[in-house]
Structure formats: C-alpha cells, structure tokens
Amino acid sequence: MPMYDEVLNHANSERFKRIRSLTDHKRREKANRCVVEGPQAVRELLQWMPQAALDLYVAVDSAEPDAAFLNPTIGQLAGMGLRANCYVHKATLQVLHHVSADCQGVFAIADLRELHSATEEAMNAAMESAAHAGESDEAQTAPMVAAFWQIRDPGNAGTAIRSADAAGCACVIFVGDCVDLYNQKVIRSTTGSLFHLPVVTMSEQEFDEWRAEHNFKLMAADVYGTEDRKPQMLPTILQQRAFTHEPTCVLFGNEARGLEADMLNKADEIVSIPIYGKAESLNLATSASILLMSMAMSSRVETI
Amino acid sequence: MPMYDEVLNHANSERFKRIRSLTDHKRREKANRCVVEGPQAVRELLQWMPQAALDLYVAVDSAEPDAAFLNPTIGQLAGMGLRANCYVHKATLQVLHHVSADCQGVFAIADLRELHSATEEAMNAAMESAAHAGESDEAQTAPMVAAFWQIRDPGNAGTAIRSADAAGCACVIFVGDCVDLYNQKVIRSTTGSLFHLPVVTMSEQEFDEWRAEHNFKLMAADVYGTEDRKPQMLPTILQQRAFTHEPTCVLFGNEARGLEADMLNKADEIVSIPIYGKAESLNLATSASILLMSMAMSSRVETI
C-alpha cells in the first residue's frame, strides 16, 4: 500500500469528521472501526494484529509535500505501517490533535471485526495452552485470569489490562456492563496490551459458564466481603499458596460499589489487600496491579 | 468562624481570580496558599491538619440564600469546616467548577506555612518512632520510606504517595527537581494522604545526608541497573528478606528516564519487578504500588 505525498491539513474535512465520530461507541459499532492512538499502542497493533490495521496517520513537521516525520519514532511507525499494508497518510500535528490531543503524533484506524476475530483466535489458543499447563513442564505455573465486573473508568480499565499482561494472565474478561474495550482512552492506557493479550467481554451468565467449562476457581477481590464471609487478607492467601496450583480467575468489582453479594457468593475465596498506613483505600487499577502481580510472583517463587 | 449566608455566584470576582491564580506554582509560593480540592482530600485536611485550613468553599444547589448543600457529604464537610474554625463560603457548583472542574463540589484554601510546619512536626515524630522501632515490640517491622527522584507527573506523584501511605511507609521524600507537592492534582490524587503522612522535598545532597543520619539502606528500583550491576528481581529480594529487618528507603526514578548512574551507584541494592507477560513495562505509580506493598506484606508475614 502506498504512502501519500499529500499532507492532510484540514481538520474539518469529511475524513477527519468521520474519524472524530469514532469516539462515540455506537458510531464505532456501526462503522466497524476504532481509533488506536499513541506510538506504543500503534506499534503493538502493527506488530501483533497487522491484519486489523487499515489506515495510519502520522505527523509531519509542515504542510509541504517534502515535510519530514515529526520524530524518528513516527518515521519508524510509518515504515511498519507500509510493511503491514496500511494506507499511510501524512498530516500536520495540529490536525491530528483535532482527533486526539493525546495521540503523540500518530494514530491508526483499525477494523473492529478483524480485532474481534484475532482476539477470539488468541483466546482459544490461550485456553488450549491453559488446559495443558503443567503437563509437559513441571515448572510451569497454573494459569491465572483477571476479570473485571462493571469496570467503568477508561484509564482504570487500560491500566488494569496492562498490569494483567505484566502479571502473565492468560486473558482478561470484562463482565457485565463495562466501559467499551475499544474506547480510545482504554486502548491508549493499555499501551498495546490489548493487542497481544486476549481481552473479551461476557455477560454474568456467560462468565459463570466459561469458568465452569474451563474449570477455573473464582477469587473475588473485595474489601468488605459478605455478612457471612469476611475476606481473607492477601498475605495469608499468598502464604497458603492455595491458588497458585490451580487455574484461578481473580475478579474485581466496580470502582465505586465493589462487588455485589451475588457475585461474592459465587467466589471460592474473597481476598482483600491489607492497608498498613492511614490511607482509606487503594484505587481499582492499583489494587488489581498489586494483587495480580503478588499472585504471579508468589506462584513463580515456589516453582523455582 | 461563621458560615456566610450569601451564595457566591460570580466566577470572575476578584476572590475567585485570586484563587484561580493559585494553580501557578510561583503564585502559591508568594501567597503562601494552596487549593485542596475534592471531598476526600478536604476531609483529611480538616481531620489531620485543621490549623492549616483557612477557607472552605462548598457547593449549594442554587444562588438563593436558603439554598441546600449539594449533597450530604458537602453538608458534613461544611460542619467539619466550622468546627475547624474555617471561614465557610457557599457558592454555586458552576462557580466552583471555574476554579476546578474536578473539585466535586468542595475545595479548601490552606496555609502553606502551616502545612509545612505540621509536616515537619509529623516527620520528626515519624523519625523518632522509626529510630525506636522494634525496641518495645518484637513484632514491629523495620521502617520503610519511599523516595522519588525527579517525579514529574502530578497524577503519578499523588497515586504513589497514596500507595506509600497504604504500605505503611514512615514518610515520603521527593528528591531533586520534582512536581510541586502542593499542585492541586497531586493533592487530589493523594486522596488526602498528604495530610496524614509526612511528605517532604530534598535536594540530592540533603537526601544522602538524611539517609546517613537516620541509617536507612537504599534500595533503588530500576529496570536496567548499571553496566556493572544488574538489578535483582523483586521475588528474590522478598525471599531473601534482606531488607525487611532494617530501615530501608526505596527510591524510584523519573517517569521517562528512570534513575541515573550516580543515583544507582549509591544504592545498596537495585531491584526490578519481573514482567511475566508481553507488556513492555509498568508505569511509575503502578511499579511503586507493587514494590512498596510487596515489601510491606512480606515483612509482616514473617513477623506474624
């Protein structure tokens, strides 16, 4: 695919109006397109799901046809875009900022159907691998999955996905009425983890069926627990190592309301992060990062 | 102190112009005032450092003299403000939003000199207590301090302070050229931890002298280490429990550049968080939360 010589510098052209409309969830669904912004997310898209990348918009330093790329990173991404058979468009930074003030000089338009189908494939591969974990290699740890019920804040969602990726989770599941995965801010906050870790959405019922089918224990992260069952403290759980030997799904609740009783009642264990100082709480993304990474480190230490 | 009947509803009055000018670092220094915004931060200010709270601005639901508080939380904070001898001013939400779009209906004006002196007092008490840790109670853990070199992003700084508080750190030290502690976004992101955990700023040299004086080991968090010394992985450090028995200062670097060689060379140990998945890295606030909380949990598990 070609790189166009023309430098786009009309923020109000039909093209950019259409792209800006993709900030709206319904418009994304209808157009089957989403915007992937920022160098890190774009790089991961082009590397892991190049077939989903349709157009790449890169910033150049003037509106002249011989304008140079804004910086070497942008130039490198333009090269990756060409090799991935994207249409690469040059535009002024000012015009790109009209689409996204946070794009740092580059965004891609991706095909949602391709993203969904690549994610489904990755999810099947991950579950296949999880089902056989430990068979061939004794040092292999039991698979862990991170699930989020009614997570609503895009920044939290993105950071949580990035941390689940760092902790080596097999996949991430958004359960119930969550923020749209293909919201620009979610994508940017994952810094590309969305493209190399399968992240899927399910209803509460689908989530129950999924756990039963794949035989995952459910650990619910909650500060209060239910009337009958108070949470265990995380260090106790880590010490017991009860969850490091079997497939475990760690479920986190809504930012404001946590997990409701009917979700907590399904859990094999309820766990809470201890607060040693005077802070009242930790936010959701921070809690998820601490809990998932502690579990990951703890399970690997034992198998060393 | 009184609560005024009048409802302030002129965003462009001299009063609010003066308050808005406090978003500027130099203006804050000159006026010796800062803005504390959001219910959680305001509550902690009124609870822990009431002597520093000068004025409280609370949202009411109309510009009429008999207007009701915007919600019960705001009403409760107005009561706390009166008991803390604040001047309590009613204003429309629209006017408050002109000062801060994120204030959620309440902000306070605080006296920087009072905050500094209360922090100094709290810092002395914390160091006094750290010096005697373990003497009277064998189960007491060794004191931990979190330090940040050239931390620049206000949201990162606030989240990091909140996590250091949750992890039971004795204090937080901002080293070198960092974001101003009394930046509104830092204060809001700490959700009030700034008012019950001593947080101070030091030059690099002051930081060295401080560690020597108080006999704190230095653990530097860094992904790369130096040419001569690669970082130890966090699970190894936790297993060895080398740092859970002695006063330890955990130092984190700049968001983009990490720690420079001369800072790393001073460290007794360099530590890195393992990445088990395909994520490239974790952001600074997430890394600090994981590392500080892991250390805190690990040191307490042993002493149970």
Coordinates of C-alpha atoms in Angstrom, one line a residue:
Chain A
M1 CA 0.0 0.0 0.0
P2 CA 1.2 3.5 -0.7
M3 CA 2.2 6.4 1.4
Y4 CA 0.5 9.5 0.1
D5 CA 2.6 12.6 -0.7
E6 CA -0.1 15.0 0.2
V7 CA 0.0 16.4 3.7
L8 CA -3.5 16.5 5.2
N9 CA -4.0 19.8 6.9
H10 CA -7.8 20.4 7.0
A11 CA -9.1 19.3 10.4
N12 CA -12.6 19.9 9.3
S13 CA -12.5 17.7 6.2
E14 CA -15.1 14.9 5.8
R15 CA -12.4 12.4 6.5
F16 CA -11.5 13.8 9.9
K17 CA -15.1 14.4 10.9
R18 CA -15.7 10.7 10.2
I19 CA -12.7 9.7 12.3
R20 CA -13.7 12.0 15.2
S21 CA -17.1 10.4 15.2
L22 CA -15.5 7.2 16.2
T23 CA -15.1 8.5 19.8
D24 CA -18.7 7.5 20.1
H25 CA -19.4 3.9 21.0
K26 CA -22.4 3.5 18.7
R27 CA -20.6 5.0 15.7
R28 CA -17.7 2.7 16.2
E29 CA -20.0 -0.3 16.2
K30 CA -21.8 0.9 13.1
A31 CA -18.6 1.8 11.2
N32 CA -16.8 -1.3 12.5
R33 CA -13.8 0.9 13.1
C34 CA -11.9 2.2 16.1
V35 CA -9.0 4.7 16.6
V36 CA -5.7 3.4 18.1
E37 CA -3.7 6.3 19.3
G38 CA -0.2 6.9 20.6
P39 CA 3.1 5.3 19.5
Q40 CA 3.1 2.4 21.9
A41 CA -0.4 1.2 21.1
V42 CA 0.1 1.7 17.4
R43 CA 3.4 -0.3 17.4
E44 CA 1.8 -3.2 19.2
L45 CA -1.2 -3.2 16.8
L46 CA 1.1 -3.3 13.8
Q47 CA 3.2 -6.0 15.4
W48 CA 0.6 -8.3 16.8
M49 CA -2.6 -7.7 14.7
P50 CA -1.3 -6.1 11.5
Q51 CA -4.3 -7.5 9.5
A52 CA -6.6 -5.2 11.6
A53 CA -4.7 -2.0 10.8
L54 CA -6.3 -0.2 7.9
D55 CA -5.0 3.4 7.9
L56 CA -2.2 5.1 9.7
Y57 CA -2.0 8.8 10.3
V58 CA 1.5 10.1 11.0
A59 CA 2.6 13.7 11.9
V60 CA 5.0 15.6 9.7
D61 CA 6.6 18.9 10.6
S62 CA 5.0 21.1 8.0
A63 CA 2.2 21.1 5.3
E64 CA 4.8 20.9 2.5
P65 CA 5.0 17.7 0.4
D66 CA 8.6 17.2 1.4
A67 CA 7.9 17.6 5.1
A68 CA 9.9 15.3 7.5
F69 CA 8.3 13.0 10.1
L70 CA 7.8 14.7 13.4
N71 CA 10.4 12.5 15.0
P72 CA 12.3 9.2 14.4
T73 CA 9.6 7.1 16.2
I74 CA 6.9 8.4 13.9
G75 CA 9.1 7.6 10.9
Q76 CA 9.7 4.1 12.1
L77 CA 6.0 3.5 12.7
A78 CA 5.2 4.8 9.1
G79 CA 7.6 2.1 7.8
M80 CA 5.9 -0.6 9.9
G81 CA 2.6 0.6 8.6
L82 CA 3.7 0.3 5.0
R83 CA 5.0 -3.2 5.6
A84 CA 1.7 -4.1 7.3
N85 CA -0.1 -3.0 4.1
C86 CA -1.7 0.1 5.7
Y87 CA -2.6 3.2 3.9
V88 CA -0.2 5.7 5.4
H89 CA -1.3 9.3 5.5
K90 CA 0.8 12.3 6.4
A91 CA -0.8 15.1 8.4
T92 CA 0.2 18.1 10.4
L93 CA 0.3 17.6 14.2
Q94 CA -2.4 20.2 14.6
V95 CA -4.8 18.2 12.5
L96 CA -4.0 15.0 14.4
H97 CA -4.6 16.8 17.7
H98 CA -8.1 17.6 16.5
V99 CA -8.8 13.9 16.5
S100 CA -6.9 13.2 19.8
A101 CA -4.9 15.6 22.0
D102 CA -3.1 12.6 23.4
C103 CA -2.0 10.8 20.2
Q104 CA 1.6 12.0 20.3
G105 CA 1.8 12.3 16.6
V106 CA 0.3 9.0 15.4
F107 CA -2.9 7.1 15.3
A108 CA -4.3 4.1 13.3
I109 CA -7.8 3.2 12.2
A110 CA -8.4 -0.4 12.9
D111 CA -11.1 -2.9 11.7
L112 CA -13.2 -4.0 14.7
R113 CA -14.2 -7.3 13.1
E114 CA -10.6 -8.2 12.5
L115 CA -9.7 -7.3 16.1
H116 CA -12.6 -9.4 17.4
S117 CA -11.6 -12.4 15.3
A118 CA -7.9 -12.1 16.1
T119 CA -8.8 -11.8 19.8
E120 CA -11.1 -14.9 19.6
E121 CA -8.3 -16.9 18.0
A122 CA -5.8 -15.7 20.7
M123 CA -8.3 -16.6 23.4
N124 CA -8.8 -20.1 22.0
A125 CA -5.0 -20.6 21.9
A126 CA -4.6 -19.3 25.4
M127 CA -7.3 -21.7 26.7
E128 CA -5.8 -24.5 24.8
S129 CA -2.4 -23.7 26.4
A130 CA -4.0 -23.3 29.9
A131 CA -5.7 -26.6 29.6
H132 CA -2.3 -28.3 29.2
A133 CA -0.4 -26.2 31.6
G134 CA 2.0 -28.2 33.7
E135 CA 1.7 -31.3 31.5
S136 CA 5.0 -31.0 29.7
D137 CA 6.9 -28.8 32.0
E138 CA 6.7 -29.2 35.8
A139 CA 7.9 -25.7 36.5
Q140 CA 5.0 -24.1 34.6
T141 CA 2.6 -22.2 36.8
A142 CA -1.1 -22.7 36.9
P143 CA -3.0 -20.3 34.6
M144 CA -4.4 -17.0 36.0
V145 CA -7.1 -14.9 34.5
A146 CA -8.2 -11.4 35.5
A147 CA -11.9 -10.4 35.4
F148 CA -13.5 -7.1 36.0
W149 CA -17.2 -6.6 36.7
Q150 CA -18.7 -3.3 35.7
I151 CA -15.4 -1.5 35.4
R152 CA -16.3 1.9 34.1
D153 CA -13.3 4.3 34.1
P154 CA -11.3 4.0 30.8
G155 CA -8.0 4.8 32.5
N156 CA -8.6 2.2 35.2
A157 CA -9.6 -0.3 32.6
G158 CA -6.5 0.3 30.5
T159 CA -4.1 0.2 33.4
A160 CA -5.7 -2.9 34.8
I161 CA -5.3 -4.7 31.4
R162 CA -1.6 -3.6 31.2
S163 CA -1.0 -5.0 34.7
A164 CA -2.8 -8.3 34.0
D165 CA -0.5 -8.6 30.9
A166 CA 2.6 -7.9 33.0
A167 CA 1.5 -10.5 35.6
G168 CA 1.3 -13.1 32.8
C169 CA -2.5 -13.6 32.9
A170 CA -3.8 -15.9 30.2
C171 CA -6.6 -13.5 29.3
V172 CA -8.8 -10.7 30.7
I173 CA -12.5 -10.8 30.9
F174 CA -14.8 -7.8 31.2
V175 CA -18.0 -9.0 32.9
G176 CA -21.4 -7.3 32.6
D177 CA -21.9 -3.6 31.8
C178 CA -18.3 -2.3 31.4
V179 CA -16.6 0.5 29.6
D180 CA -16.2 -0.3 25.9
L181 CA -12.8 -2.0 25.3
Y182 CA -12.3 -0.1 22.1
N183 CA -12.8 3.3 23.7
Q184 CA -9.7 5.3 22.7
K185 CA -8.6 6.0 26.2
V186 CA -8.8 2.3 27.2
I187 CA -6.7 1.4 24.2
R188 CA -4.1 4.1 24.9
S189 CA -3.9 3.2 28.6
T190 CA -3.2 -0.5 27.9
T191 CA -0.1 0.7 25.9
G192 CA -0.9 -2.0 23.4
S193 CA -1.5 -4.9 25.8
L194 CA -5.0 -5.1 24.2
F195 CA -3.3 -6.4 21.0
H196 CA -1.2 -9.2 22.5
L197 CA -3.3 -10.4 25.4
P198 CA -6.8 -11.7 24.6
V199 CA -9.4 -9.3 26.3
V200 CA -13.0 -10.3 25.9
T201 CA -16.4 -9.2 27.2
M202 CA -19.1 -11.5 28.7
S203 CA -22.4 -11.3 30.5
E204 CA -22.5 -12.5 34.1
Q205 CA -24.1 -15.8 32.9
E206 CA -21.5 -16.3 30.2
F207 CA -18.8 -15.7 32.7
D208 CA -20.2 -18.4 35.0
E209 CA -20.5 -20.9 32.2
W210 CA -17.0 -20.0 31.0
R211 CA -15.5 -20.7 34.4
A212 CA -17.3 -24.0 34.7
E213 CA -16.2 -25.1 31.3
H214 CA -12.6 -24.3 31.8
N215 CA -12.5 -25.3 35.4
F216 CA -11.3 -22.0 36.9
K217 CA -11.6 -21.3 40.7
L218 CA -13.0 -17.8 41.5
M219 CA -11.2 -15.5 43.8
A220 CA -13.1 -12.3 44.4
A221 CA -11.2 -9.1 45.4
D222 CA -13.3 -7.2 47.9
V223 CA -12.7 -5.0 50.9
Y224 CA -15.9 -6.0 52.8
G225 CA -17.0 -9.4 51.8
T226 CA -20.5 -10.6 52.7
E227 CA -22.2 -10.8 56.1
D228 CA -21.4 -14.5 56.4
R229 CA -17.9 -14.4 54.9
K230 CA -15.2 -11.8 55.6
P231 CA -12.3 -11.5 53.2
Q232 CA -9.0 -13.2 53.8
M233 CA -6.0 -11.0 53.8
L234 CA -3.8 -11.2 50.7
P235 CA -0.6 -12.2 52.6
T236 CA -2.5 -15.1 54.2
I237 CA -3.6 -16.3 50.7
L238 CA -0.1 -16.0 49.4
Q239 CA 1.3 -17.9 52.3
Q240 CA -1.2 -20.7 51.9
R241 CA -0.4 -20.9 48.2
A242 CA -3.9 -22.4 47.8
F243 CA -4.5 -20.6 44.5
T244 CA -1.1 -20.9 42.9
H245 CA -1.6 -24.6 41.9
E246 CA -4.9 -24.4 40.1
P247 CA -6.4 -22.3 37.4
T248 CA -7.7 -19.2 39.1
C249 CA -9.8 -16.3 38.0
V250 CA -9.4 -13.1 40.1
L251 CA -12.5 -10.9 39.9
F252 CA -12.5 -7.2 40.7
G253 CA -15.6 -5.1 41.1
N254 CA -16.9 -1.7 40.1
E255 CA -14.8 1.4 41.1
A256 CA -17.5 2.8 43.5
R257 CA -19.5 -0.2 44.5
G258 CA -17.1 -3.1 44.5
L259 CA -18.7 -6.5 44.0
E260 CA -22.3 -7.2 44.8
A261 CA -23.4 -10.1 47.1
D262 CA -24.5 -12.4 44.3
M263 CA -21.1 -12.1 42.7
L264 CA -19.3 -12.6 46.0
N265 CA -21.4 -15.7 46.8
K266 CA -20.1 -17.4 43.7
A267 CA -16.5 -17.0 44.9
D268 CA -14.3 -19.8 46.2
E269 CA -12.4 -17.2 48.2
I270 CA -12.8 -13.5 49.0
V271 CA -9.5 -11.6 49.3
S272 CA -8.6 -8.1 50.4
I273 CA -5.3 -6.1 50.3
P274 CA -4.2 -5.0 53.7
I275 CA -3.8 -1.3 54.4
Y276 CA -0.9 -0.8 56.8
G277 CA -1.0 3.0 57.0
K278 CA -3.7 5.6 57.3
A279 CA -4.8 5.6 53.6
E280 CA -8.5 4.8 53.4
S281 CA -8.3 2.6 50.3
L282 CA -6.4 2.0 47.0
N283 CA -8.0 2.6 43.6
L284 CA -9.1 -0.2 41.4
A285 CA -6.2 -0.2 39.0
T286 CA -3.7 -0.1 41.8
S287 CA -5.4 -2.9 43.7
A288 CA -5.6 -5.1 40.6
S289 CA -1.9 -4.5 39.9
I290 CA -0.8 -5.3 43.4
L291 CA -3.0 -8.4 43.7
L292 CA -2.3 -9.9 40.3
M293 CA 1.5 -9.3 40.5
S294 CA 1.7 -10.6 44.0
M295 CA -0.1 -13.8 42.9
A296 CA 2.2 -14.1 39.9
M297 CA 5.4 -13.6 41.9
S298 CA 4.3 -15.9 44.6
S299 CA 3.4 -18.8 42.3
R300 CA 6.7 -18.5 40.5
V301 CA 8.8 -18.3 43.6
E302 CA 7.6 -21.7 44.7
T303 CA 8.4 -23.3 41.4
I304 CA 11.9 -22.0 41.1
Chain B
M1 CA -15.9 31.2 62.5
P2 CA -19.1 31.9 60.6
M3 CA -20.8 30.4 57.6
Y4 CA -21.8 33.2 55.3
D5 CA -25.4 33.4 54.1
E6 CA -24.5 34.9 50.8
V7 CA -24.1 32.4 47.9
L8 CA -21.1 33.4 45.8
N9 CA -22.1 33.2 42.1
H10 CA -19.7 35.4 40.3
A11 CA -16.9 33.3 38.8
N12 CA -15.0 36.4 37.7
S13 CA -14.9 38.2 41.1
E14 CA -11.6 39.3 42.4
R15 CA -11.8 36.5 45.0
F16 CA -12.1 33.7 42.5
K17 CA -9.5 35.2 40.2
R18 CA -7.1 35.2 43.1
I19 CA -8.0 31.6 43.9
R20 CA -7.5 30.5 40.3
S21 CA -4.1 32.1 40.3
L22 CA -3.0 29.5 42.9
T23 CA -2.8 26.9 40.1
D24 CA 0.5 28.6 39.4
H25 CA 3.4 27.3 41.5
K26 CA 5.1 30.8 41.9
R27 CA 1.8 32.4 42.9
R28 CA 1.2 29.7 45.5
E29 CA 4.7 30.3 47.0
K30 CA 4.1 34.1 47.0
A31 CA 0.6 33.9 48.5
N32 CA 1.5 31.1 50.9
R33 CA -1.7 29.4 50.0
C34 CA -2.8 26.3 48.1
V35 CA -6.1 24.8 46.9
V36 CA -7.2 21.5 48.4
E37 CA -10.0 20.0 46.2
G38 CA -12.4 17.1 46.3
P39 CA -14.3 15.7 49.3
Q40 CA -11.7 13.1 50.3
A41 CA -8.7 15.4 50.4
V42 CA -10.7 18.2 52.1
R43 CA -11.9 15.7 54.8
E44 CA -8.4 14.6 55.5
L45 CA -7.1 18.1 55.7
L46 CA -9.8 19.1 58.2
Q47 CA -9.2 16.0 60.2
W48 CA -5.4 15.9 60.4
M49 CA -4.2 19.5 59.8
P50 CA -7.2 21.7 60.7
Q51 CA -5.0 24.5 61.7
A52 CA -3.9 24.9 58.1
A53 CA -7.4 25.2 56.7
L54 CA -8.3 28.8 56.2
D55 CA -11.4 28.9 53.9
L56 CA -13.8 26.3 52.8
Y57 CA -15.9 26.7 49.6
V58 CA -18.9 24.4 49.5
A59 CA -21.5 23.9 46.7
V60 CA -25.1 24.7 47.2
D61 CA -28.0 23.9 44.8
S62 CA -29.0 27.4 43.9
A63 CA -28.0 31.1 44.3
E64 CA -30.8 31.7 46.8
P65 CA -29.8 32.5 50.5
D66 CA -31.7 29.4 51.7
A67 CA -30.1 27.0 49.1
A68 CA -29.4 23.5 50.4
F69 CA -26.0 21.8 50.2
L70 CA -25.3 20.0 47.0
N71 CA -25.3 16.6 48.8
P72 CA -25.0 15.3 52.4
T73 CA -21.2 14.9 52.0
I74 CA -20.8 18.6 51.3
G75 CA -23.0 19.4 54.3
Q76 CA -20.9 17.2 56.5
L77 CA -17.7 18.9 55.3
A78 CA -19.2 22.3 55.9
G79 CA -19.9 21.2 59.5
M80 CA -16.3 20.0 59.9
G81 CA -15.0 23.3 58.5
L82 CA -17.0 25.3 61.0
R83 CA -15.6 23.1 63.9
A84 CA -12.1 23.6 62.5
N85 CA -12.6 27.4 62.6
C86 CA -12.6 27.8 58.8
Y87 CA -14.5 30.6 57.0
V88 CA -17.2 28.6 55.2
H89 CA -18.4 30.1 51.9
K90 CA -21.4 28.8 50.0
A91 CA -21.1 29.0 46.2
T92 CA -22.8 27.6 43.1
L93 CA -21.3 24.5 41.6
Q94 CA -20.8 26.4 38.4
V95 CA -18.6 28.9 40.2
L96 CA -16.6 26.2 41.9
H97 CA -16.0 24.5 38.6
H98 CA -14.4 27.7 37.4
V99 CA -11.7 27.1 39.9
S100 CA -11.5 23.3 39.5
A101 CA -13.6 21.0 37.2
D102 CA -12.6 18.1 39.4
C103 CA -13.5 19.5 42.9
Q104 CA -16.8 17.6 43.2
G105 CA -18.4 20.4 45.0
V106 CA -15.8 21.4 47.6
F107 CA -12.4 22.9 48.0
A108 CA -10.4 24.5 50.8
I109 CA -7.8 27.2 50.8
A110 CA -4.9 26.1 53.0
D111 CA -2.0 28.0 54.5
L112 CA 1.3 26.6 53.1
R113 CA 3.4 27.7 56.1
E114 CA 1.1 25.8 58.4
L115 CA 1.2 22.7 56.2
H116 CA 5.0 22.9 56.1
S117 CA 5.3 23.2 59.9
A118 CA 2.7 20.4 60.5
T119 CA 4.6 18.2 58.1
E120 CA 7.9 18.9 59.7
E121 CA 6.5 18.0 63.1
A122 CA 5.0 14.8 61.7
M123 CA 8.3 14.0 60.1
N124 CA 10.2 14.4 63.3
A125 CA 7.7 12.2 65.1
A126 CA 7.9 9.6 62.4
M127 CA 11.7 9.5 62.6
E128 CA 11.6 9.4 66.4
S129 CA 9.3 6.4 66.1
A130 CA 11.4 4.8 63.4
A131 CA 14.5 5.1 65.5
H132 CA 12.9 3.1 68.2
A133 CA 11.1 0.6 66.0
G134 CA 11.4 -2.9 67.3
E135 CA 12.6 -1.9 70.8
S136 CA 9.4 -2.3 72.7
D137 CA 7.5 -4.7 70.5
E138 CA 9.3 -7.5 68.7
A139 CA 6.5 -7.9 66.1
Q140 CA 7.1 -4.4 64.9
T141 CA 8.5 -4.2 61.4
A142 CA 11.5 -2.2 60.3
P143 CA 10.6 1.3 59.0
M144 CA 10.3 1.8 55.2
V145 CA 10.5 5.1 53.4
A146 CA 9.5 5.8 49.8
A147 CA 11.6 8.3 47.8
F148 CA 11.0 9.6 44.3
W149 CA 13.7 11.3 42.2
Q150 CA 12.5 13.8 39.6
I151 CA 8.9 12.5 39.6
R152 CA 7.1 14.9 37.3
D153 CA 3.6 13.8 36.6
P154 CA 1.1 15.1 39.2
G155 CA -1.2 12.0 38.9
N156 CA 1.7 9.6 39.3
A157 CA 3.0 11.6 42.3
G158 CA -0.3 11.6 44.0
T159 CA -1.0 7.9 43.4
A160 CA 2.5 7.0 44.5
I161 CA 2.0 8.9 47.8
R162 CA -1.3 7.2 48.4
S163 CA 0.2 3.8 47.9
A164 CA 3.2 4.6 50.1
D165 CA 0.7 5.5 52.8
A166 CA -1.3 2.2 52.3
A167 CA 2.0 0.3 52.5
G168 CA 2.7 1.9 55.9
C169 CA 5.7 4.0 54.9
A170 CA 7.1 6.2 57.6
C171 CA 7.4 9.1 55.2
V172 CA 7.8 10.0 51.5
I173 CA 10.7 12.0 50.2
F174 CA 10.7 13.9 46.8
V175 CA 14.3 14.2 45.7
G176 CA 15.7 16.8 43.3
D177 CA 13.5 18.5 40.7
C178 CA 10.1 17.1 41.2
V179 CA 6.5 18.2 40.6
D180 CA 5.3 20.6 43.3
L181 CA 3.7 18.7 46.2
Y182 CA 1.0 21.4 46.5
N183 CA 0.0 21.2 42.9
Q184 CA -3.8 20.7 43.0
K185 CA -3.7 17.5 41.0
V186 CA -1.1 16.0 43.3
I187 CA -3.1 16.8 46.3
R188 CA -6.3 15.4 44.8
S189 CA -4.6 12.2 43.6
T190 CA -3.2 11.5 47.1
T191 CA -6.9 11.5 48.3
G192 CA -5.6 13.2 51.5
S193 CA -2.6 11.0 52.3
L194 CA -0.6 14.2 52.0
F195 CA -2.2 15.3 55.3
H196 CA -1.5 12.3 57.4
L197 CA 1.8 11.0 56.0
P198 CA 4.8 13.3 56.1
V199 CA 5.9 14.1 52.6
V200 CA 8.9 16.3 52.2
T201 CA 11.2 17.5 49.4
M202 CA 15.0 17.4 49.5
S203 CA 17.9 18.0 47.2
E204 CA 20.1 15.0 46.2
Q205 CA 22.7 16.0 48.8
E206 CA 20.2 16.5 51.6
F207 CA 18.8 13.1 50.7
D208 CA 22.2 11.5 51.1
E209 CA 22.8 13.2 54.4
W210 CA 19.3 12.3 55.6
R211 CA 19.9 8.6 54.9
A212 CA 23.2 8.6 56.6
E213 CA 21.9 10.4 59.7
H214 CA 18.9 8.1 60.0
N215 CA 20.8 5.0 59.0
F216 CA 18.5 3.9 56.1
K217 CA 19.7 1.4 53.5
L218 CA 19.0 2.4 49.9
M219 CA 17.1 0.1 47.5
A220 CA 16.9 1.6 44.0
A221 CA 14.0 0.4 41.8
D222 CA 15.3 0.3 38.2
V223 CA 14.7 -1.9 35.2
Y224 CA 18.2 -1.8 33.8
G225 CA 20.7 -1.2 36.6
T226 CA 24.2 -0.1 35.7
E227 CA 26.8 -1.8 33.5
D228 CA 28.5 -3.3 36.5
R229 CA 25.4 -4.2 38.4
K230 CA 22.2 -5.7 37.1
P231 CA 19.0 -5.4 39.1
Q232 CA 17.9 -8.3 41.4
M233 CA 14.3 -9.5 40.7
L234 CA 11.8 -8.5 43.3
P235 CA 10.7 -12.1 44.2
T236 CA 14.3 -12.9 45.0
I237 CA 14.6 -9.9 47.3
L238 CA 11.4 -10.8 49.0
Q239 CA 12.6 -14.4 49.5
Q240 CA 15.9 -13.3 51.0
R241 CA 14.1 -10.9 53.3
A242 CA 17.3 -8.9 53.4
F243 CA 15.5 -5.6 53.6
T244 CA 12.7 -6.4 55.9
H245 CA 14.8 -6.2 59.1
E246 CA 16.4 -2.9 58.7
P247 CA 15.3 0.6 57.9
T248 CA 15.0 0.8 54.1
C249 CA 14.4 3.6 51.7
V250 CA 13.1 2.5 48.3
L251 CA 14.0 5.0 45.6
F252 CA 12.1 5.4 42.3
G253 CA 13.3 7.3 39.3
N254 CA 11.8 9.7 36.7
E255 CA 8.9 8.5 34.6
A256 CA 10.9 8.6 31.3
R257 CA 14.5 8.2 32.3
G258 CA 14.4 6.1 35.4
L259 CA 17.4 6.6 37.7
E260 CA 20.7 7.9 36.6
A261 CA 24.0 6.1 37.2
D262 CA 25.1 8.3 40.0
M263 CA 21.9 7.6 41.9
L264 CA 22.1 3.9 41.2
N265 CA 25.7 3.7 42.4
K266 CA 24.7 4.9 45.8
A267 CA 22.2 2.0 46.2
D268 CA 22.8 -1.0 48.5
E269 CA 20.6 -3.0 46.1
I270 CA 19.0 -2.5 42.7
V271 CA 15.6 -4.2 42.3
S272 CA 13.3 -4.7 39.3
I273 CA 9.8 -6.0 39.1
P274 CA 9.6 -9.1 36.8
I275 CA 7.3 -8.9 33.7
Y276 CA 5.8 -12.3 33.1
G277 CA 3.6 -11.5 30.1
K278 CA 4.3 -9.5 26.9
A279 CA 3.7 -6.0 28.5
E280 CA 6.8 -3.8 27.9
S281 CA 6.8 -2.1 31.2
L282 CA 4.6 -0.8 34.1
N283 CA 4.1 2.8 34.8
L284 CA 5.8 4.5 37.7
A285 CA 2.9 4.7 40.1
T286 CA 2.0 1.1 39.4
S287 CA 5.6 -0.1 39.9
A288 CA 5.8 1.9 43.2
S289 CA 2.5 0.4 44.4
I290 CA 3.5 -3.2 43.7
L291 CA 7.0 -2.9 45.1
L292 CA 6.1 -1.0 48.3
M293 CA 3.1 -3.2 49.0
S294 CA 5.0 -6.4 48.4
M295 CA 7.8 -5.3 50.7
A296 CA 5.2 -4.3 53.4
M297 CA 3.3 -7.6 53.1
S298 CA 6.5 -9.7 53.1
S299 CA 7.9 -8.0 56.2
R300 CA 4.7 -8.5 58.1
V301 CA 4.2 -12.1 57.1
E302 CA 7.5 -13.1 58.7
T303 CA 6.7 -11.4 61.9
I304 CA 3.2 -12.9 62.4

